[in-house]
Tab-separated table of C-alpha atoms in Angstrom:
chain	number	residue	atom	x	y	z
A	1	UNK	CA	160.528	36.222	121.306
A	2	UNK	CA	160.665	33.084	123.368
A	3	UNK	CA	163.736	32.397	125.462
A	4	UNK	CA	166.645	34.610	126.399
A	5	UNK	CA	168.529	34.679	123.123
A	6	UNK	CA	172.170	33.901	122.416
A	7	UNK	CA	174.548	36.510	121.025
A	8	UNK	CA	177.897	36.180	119.267
A	9	UNK	CA	180.721	37.185	121.650
A	10	UNK	CA	183.093	37.468	118.676
A	11	UNK	CA	182.759	37.310	114.891
A	12	UNK	CA	181.673	33.859	113.664
A	13	UNK	CA	182.627	32.865	110.103
A	14	UNK	CA	180.067	31.077	107.899
A	15	UNK	CA	180.220	27.295	108.304
A	16	UNK	CA	181.452	27.416	111.904
A	17	UNK	CA	180.063	24.773	114.247
A	18	UNK	CA	178.937	26.973	117.110
A	19	UNK	CA	177.462	24.679	119.744
A	20	UNK	CA	176.002	21.206	120.126
A	21	UNK	CA	172.394	21.106	121.338
A	22	UNK	CA	172.715	19.515	124.770
A	23	UNK	CA	170.281	17.665	126.991
A	24	UNK	CA	169.073	14.296	128.191
A	25	UNK	CA	167.968	11.811	125.490
A	26	UNK	CA	164.387	10.639	125.972
A	27	UNK	CA	161.687	8.850	123.970
A	28	UNK	CA	158.608	10.505	122.448
A	29	UNK	CA	156.420	8.876	125.094
A	30	UNK	CA	158.626	10.276	127.866
A	31	UNK	CA	158.459	13.737	126.277
A	32	UNK	CA	154.662	13.555	126.016
A	33	UNK	CA	154.438	12.621	129.712
A	34	UNK	CA	156.532	15.586	130.894
A	35	UNK	CA	154.894	18.720	132.216
A	36	UNK	CA	155.617	21.945	130.319
A	37	UNK	CA	158.743	23.808	131.463
A	38	UNK	CA	156.516	26.861	132.008
A	39	UNK	CA	152.844	25.971	132.666
A	40	UNK	CA	151.866	29.549	131.700
A	41	UNK	CA	153.428	28.957	128.260
A	42	UNK	CA	152.960	25.236	127.517
A	43	UNK	CA	153.992	25.618	123.864
A	44	UNK	CA	157.525	26.697	124.774
A	45	UNK	CA	159.585	23.529	125.027
A	46	UNK	CA	163.248	22.619	124.771
A	47	UNK	CA	162.639	19.353	122.870
A	48	UNK	CA	164.599	18.582	119.727
A	49	UNK	CA	163.551	15.551	117.683
A	50	UNK	CA	166.197	13.326	116.142
A	51	UNK	CA	165.823	11.084	113.092
A	52	UNK	CA	166.774	8.145	115.335
A	53	UNK	CA	163.420	8.603	117.092
A	54	UNK	CA	164.944	9.968	120.285
A	55	UNK	CA	164.418	13.481	121.597
A	56	UNK	CA	166.970	15.803	123.171
A	57	UNK	CA	165.391	17.386	126.248
A	58	UNK	CA	167.281	20.682	126.492
A	59	UNK	CA	165.338	21.464	129.686
A	60	UNK	CA	167.164	18.600	131.452
A	61	UNK	CA	170.969	18.879	131.435
A	62	UNK	CA	170.731	21.267	128.478
A	63	UNK	CA	173.199	23.970	127.536
A	64	UNK	CA	173.066	27.502	126.108
A	65	UNK	CA	171.910	26.181	122.705
A	66	UNK	CA	168.380	25.900	124.132
A	67	UNK	CA	168.225	29.706	124.390
A	68	UNK	CA	168.774	30.316	120.665
A	69	UNK	CA	165.616	31.892	119.291
A	70	UNK	CA	163.704	31.108	116.105
A	71	UNK	CA	163.700	33.295	113.003
A	72	UNK	CA	162.215	32.676	109.566
A	73	UNK	CA	165.398	34.206	108.038
A	74	UNK	CA	168.014	32.599	110.287
A	75	UNK	CA	171.762	33.130	110.420
A	76	UNK	CA	172.320	29.575	111.691
A	77	UNK	CA	170.930	26.110	111.066
A	78	UNK	CA	170.640	22.906	113.050
A	79	UNK	CA	172.572	20.000	111.530
A	80	UNK	CA	172.068	16.438	112.681
A	81	UNK	CA	174.939	13.954	112.562
A	82	UNK	CA	174.677	10.907	110.276
A	83	UNK	CA	173.592	8.470	113.001
A	84	UNK	CA	170.832	10.751	114.320
A	85	UNK	CA	172.193	11.177	117.823
A	86	UNK	CA	173.488	14.757	117.924
A	87	UNK	CA	172.545	18.207	116.649
A	88	UNK	CA	175.021	21.033	116.103
A	89	UNK	CA	174.154	24.668	115.451
A	90	UNK	CA	176.170	25.930	112.459
A	91	UNK	CA	176.573	29.477	111.097
A	92	UNK	CA	174.912	29.925	107.686
A	93	UNK	CA	176.745	33.182	107.011
A	94	UNK	CA	179.312	35.417	108.693
A	95	UNK	CA	177.883	36.654	111.996
A	96	UNK	CA	179.373	39.825	113.498
A	97	UNK	CA	180.104	40.137	117.228
A	98	UNK	CA	177.027	41.240	119.160
A	99	UNK	CA	174.477	39.828	116.683
A	100	UNK	CA	171.839	37.427	118.003
A	101	UNK	CA	171.940	33.839	116.749
A	102	UNK	CA	168.779	32.400	115.193
A	103	UNK	CA	167.757	29.193	113.468
A	104	UNK	CA	164.449	28.155	111.938
A	105	UNK	CA	162.787	25.814	114.435
A	106	UNK	CA	160.583	24.292	111.727
A	107	UNK	CA	158.360	22.783	114.430
A	108	UNK	CA	156.547	19.661	113.267
A	109	UNK	CA	152.971	18.924	114.311
A	110	UNK	CA	151.087	15.709	113.613
A	111	UNK	CA	147.934	16.411	111.647
A	112	UNK	CA	146.560	19.583	110.148
A	113	UNK	CA	148.129	22.975	110.953
A	114	UNK	CA	145.118	25.048	111.997
A	115	UNK	CA	144.889	28.796	112.534
A	116	UNK	CA	144.765	28.118	116.281
A	117	UNK	CA	148.009	26.113	116.158
A	118	UNK	CA	149.654	28.808	114.057
A	119	UNK	CA	148.706	31.348	116.748
A	120	UNK	CA	149.928	29.101	119.561
A	121	UNK	CA	153.307	28.920	117.812
A	122	UNK	CA	153.300	32.563	116.733
A	123	UNK	CA	156.524	33.894	115.235
A	124	UNK	CA	157.600	37.415	116.134
A	125	UNK	CA	160.890	37.499	114.202
A	126	UNK	CA	159.816	40.468	112.086
A	127	UNK	CA	161.812	39.434	109.015
A	128	UNK	CA	160.367	40.230	105.572
A	129	UNK	CA	160.172	36.451	104.960
A	130	UNK	CA	158.329	35.787	108.244
A	131	UNK	CA	155.669	33.115	107.775
A	132	UNK	CA	153.932	34.148	111.020
A	133	UNK	CA	154.534	30.857	112.821
A	134	UNK	CA	157.426	28.765	114.128
A	135	UNK	CA	155.709	25.724	112.609
A	136	UNK	CA	157.051	24.137	109.441
A	137	UNK	CA	154.276	24.731	106.936
A	138	UNK	CA	153.485	22.322	104.121
A	139	UNK	CA	155.145	23.532	100.918
A	140	UNK	CA	151.828	24.331	99.265
A	141	UNK	CA	150.733	26.501	102.225
A	142	UNK	CA	154.141	28.183	102.437
A	143	UNK	CA	153.941	29.061	98.717
A	144	UNK	CA	150.353	30.290	99.139
A	145	UNK	CA	151.382	32.499	102.101
A	146	UNK	CA	154.291	33.920	100.026
A	147	UNK	CA	151.917	34.578	97.126
A	148	UNK	CA	149.462	36.377	99.446
A	149	UNK	CA	152.311	38.503	100.864
A	150	UNK	CA	153.267	39.398	97.288
A	151	UNK	CA	149.671	40.363	96.487
A	152	UNK	CA	149.516	42.550	99.614
A	153	UNK	CA	152.794	44.228	98.660
A	154	UNK	CA	151.487	44.744	95.105
A	155	UNK	CA	148.282	46.281	96.470
A	156	UNK	CA	150.270	48.680	98.685
A	157	UNK	CA	152.591	49.546	95.796
A	158	UNK	CA	149.598	50.030	93.513
A	159	UNK	CA	147.958	52.367	96.018
A	160	UNK	CA	151.172	54.408	96.520
A	161	UNK	CA	151.874	54.664	92.794
A	162	UNK	CA	148.384	55.735	91.836
A	163	UNK	CA	147.296	52.592	90.043
A	164	UNK	CA	150.606	51.492	88.498
A	165	UNK	CA	151.072	47.810	89.265
A	166	UNK	CA	154.432	46.033	89.303
A	167	UNK	CA	154.879	42.329	88.642
A	168	UNK	CA	157.026	40.465	91.142
A	169	UNK	CA	158.608	37.106	90.550
A	170	UNK	CA	159.018	34.526	93.291
A	171	UNK	CA	161.392	32.496	91.118
A	172	UNK	CA	164.642	31.692	92.849
A	173	UNK	CA	163.307	32.359	96.363
A	174	UNK	CA	164.708	30.074	99.036
A	175	UNK	CA	162.516	27.818	101.138
A	176	UNK	CA	163.670	28.760	104.648
A	177	UNK	CA	161.728	25.847	106.151
A	178	UNK	CA	164.245	23.238	104.873
A	179	UNK	CA	165.675	21.488	107.920
A	180	UNK	CA	167.131	18.114	108.670
A	181	UNK	CA	165.553	18.030	112.121
A	182	UNK	CA	162.826	19.911	113.930
A	183	UNK	CA	162.094	20.840	117.492
A	184	UNK	CA	159.322	18.635	118.813
A	185	UNK	CA	156.138	20.382	119.914
A	186	UNK	CA	153.614	18.938	122.330
């Protein structure tokens, strides 16, 4: 996992506003001109894009929110205020004391999401719904990846059960990539 991680010091009820994502407000051009925080890992940034066009640079005057890790099945979400100037991390469900906080980064990349980019933004969350990348995938690709996971699970089940195949329905599954804002990637 990237970053240090942030853990609940006490139980957090669902819907609680936990922390505002802090940092200096900069433009996209300023963000593009900055050197990576860690030159050995240039894809790890603390940038958070806002709908107003500005970017929160959590690496400059940021707070502990920048250490919250990504997960494809998060227990928190990032919510942007109505004027596009602030982002608050909010609990999606009850979080017990000691549990790590996660939200889906849903990183946005201009252009096509290649296999190389997916690897550069590799997700290691380990959840059953893991899409293998911190990038927000186009809906069609996300559905295709889910379908392939289902086929793999069916093949394993088929092998274990000696040829008996179960049908699995994806109806009603949540799209964990829904986000109002996304961290900005270089």
